[in-house]
Amino acid sequence: MACSVCVHAYEASRRRAGILQESFDLRPLAGQDVLVHQIEARDPQAAARRLLTSADPFDQWLRERATEVLGTDPWAGLAENGTTATGHTWASVTTELAAAD
């Protein structure tokens, strides 16, 4: 897959899921590398559920690659019950968001 094709497929995937922005960042914490996965969506659990059940080839490919690299599907725990496996934490910041004047 050419890079521009991947970018287009990724952006289309996130639009279908309802994810406004998504990022991954590897940070050191207490002698370990911690992956920070941030999803911005009106309803992150519903967005993750759409990715989990998607039949789109790109969505399936990305979930498979993430599972290979991370050892877990980063969207599955959130989709199923709003949390992830031990060692992972999901937090909603909805109450911390404020409209700009």
Tab-separated table of C-alpha atoms in Angstrom:
chain	number	residue	atom	x	y	z
A	1	MET	CA	0.000	0.000	0.000
A	2	ALA	CA	1.400	3.389	-0.961
A	3	CYS	CA	1.748	5.909	1.853
A	4	SER	CA	-0.909	8.297	0.505
A	5	VAL	CA	-3.318	5.380	0.110
A	6	CYS	CA	-2.689	4.378	3.764
A	7	VAL	CA	-3.292	7.917	4.999
A	8	HIS	CA	-6.530	8.159	3.005
A	9	ALA	CA	-7.700	4.742	4.262
A	10	TYR	CA	-6.829	5.626	7.873
A	11	GLU	CA	-8.656	8.978	7.715
A	12	ALA	CA	-11.718	7.353	6.108
A	13	SER	CA	-11.676	4.651	8.789
A	14	ARG	CA	-11.661	7.199	11.590
A	15	ARG	CA	-14.468	9.223	9.990
A	16	ARG	CA	-16.637	6.087	9.721
A	17	ALA	CA	-15.957	5.259	13.363
A	18	GLY	CA	-16.647	8.795	14.580
A	19	ILE	CA	-13.125	9.455	15.836
A	20	LEU	CA	-12.245	13.120	15.523
A	21	GLN	CA	-8.585	12.668	16.442
A	22	GLU	CA	-6.400	9.759	17.506
A	23	SER	CA	-2.782	9.607	18.592
A	24	PHE	CA	-0.254	7.149	19.951
A	25	ASP	CA	2.753	8.198	22.046
A	26	LEU	CA	5.404	6.007	23.667
A	27	ARG	CA	6.558	7.460	27.007
A	28	PRO	CA	8.903	6.203	29.724
A	29	LEU	CA	7.255	5.697	33.127
A	30	ALA	CA	8.837	4.069	36.176
A	31	GLY	CA	11.412	2.221	34.096
A	32	GLN	CA	8.896	0.987	31.527
A	33	ASP	CA	7.734	2.199	28.160
A	34	VAL	CA	4.058	3.130	28.304
A	35	LEU	CA	1.931	3.535	25.199
A	36	VAL	CA	-0.497	6.434	25.495
A	37	HIS	CA	-3.384	5.978	23.080
A	38	GLN	CA	-5.661	8.994	22.906
A	39	ILE	CA	-9.010	9.009	21.147
A	40	GLU	CA	-11.132	12.112	20.764
A	41	ALA	CA	-14.735	11.285	19.875
A	42	ARG	CA	-18.201	12.288	21.000
A	43	ASP	CA	-18.659	8.694	22.183
A	44	PRO	CA	-15.302	6.853	22.331
A	45	GLN	CA	-16.888	3.541	23.342
A	46	ALA	CA	-19.296	3.609	20.374
A	47	ALA	CA	-16.442	4.586	18.032
A	48	ALA	CA	-14.338	1.679	19.298
A	49	ARG	CA	-17.344	-0.638	18.915
A	50	ARG	CA	-17.715	0.431	15.273
A	51	LEU	CA	-14.029	-0.380	14.683
A	52	LEU	CA	-14.359	-3.712	16.478
A	53	THR	CA	-17.284	-4.827	14.313
A	54	SER	CA	-16.161	-3.221	11.056
A	55	ALA	CA	-15.944	-5.452	7.994
A	56	ASP	CA	-13.844	-2.835	6.185
A	57	PRO	CA	-10.560	-4.434	5.016
A	58	PHE	CA	-8.441	-1.522	6.282
A	59	ASP	CA	-10.042	-1.594	9.741
A	60	GLN	CA	-9.452	-5.340	10.005
A	61	TRP	CA	-5.862	-5.005	8.772
A	62	LEU	CA	-5.071	-2.202	11.248
A	63	ARG	CA	-6.550	-4.096	14.212
A	64	GLU	CA	-4.527	-7.202	13.263
A	65	ARG	CA	-1.282	-5.192	12.985
A	66	ALA	CA	-1.953	-3.407	16.304
A	67	THR	CA	-2.562	-6.751	18.010
A	68	GLU	CA	0.689	-8.133	16.568
A	69	VAL	CA	2.709	-5.140	17.782
A	70	LEU	CA	0.971	-4.436	21.104
A	71	GLY	CA	-0.178	-7.908	22.060
A	72	THR	CA	-3.721	-6.589	22.394
A	73	ASP	CA	-6.308	-4.822	20.281
A	74	PRO	CA	-6.285	-1.238	21.636
A	75	TRP	CA	-9.931	-0.696	20.673
A	76	ALA	CA	-11.455	-3.983	21.894
A	77	GLY	CA	-11.569	-3.351	25.652
A	78	LEU	CA	-13.036	0.095	25.193
A	79	ALA	CA	-15.630	-1.245	22.747
A	80	GLU	CA	-16.733	-4.078	24.984
A	81	ASN	CA	-16.997	-2.453	28.391
A	82	GLY	CA	-15.351	0.947	28.452
A	83	THR	CA	-12.126	-0.362	29.975
A	84	THR	CA	-9.117	-2.340	28.836
A	85	ALA	CA	-7.033	-5.173	30.211
A	86	THR	CA	-4.859	-4.808	33.295
A	87	GLY	CA	-2.137	-2.275	32.718
A	88	HIS	CA	-4.307	-0.117	30.518
A	89	THR	CA	-6.543	2.737	31.568
A	90	TRP	CA	-9.223	4.618	29.675
A	91	ALA	CA	-10.391	7.961	30.987
A	92	SER	CA	-13.078	10.288	29.768
A	93	VAL	CA	-12.273	13.974	29.869
A	94	THR	CA	-15.758	15.088	28.886
A	95	THR	CA	-16.258	16.947	32.156
A	96	GLU	CA	-12.953	18.753	31.678
A	97	LEU	CA	-13.846	20.157	28.272
A	98	ALA	CA	-15.200	23.678	28.121
A	99	ALA	CA	-16.476	25.689	25.204
A	100	ALA	CA	-14.271	28.596	24.172
A	101	ASP	CA	-15.829	32.013	24.588
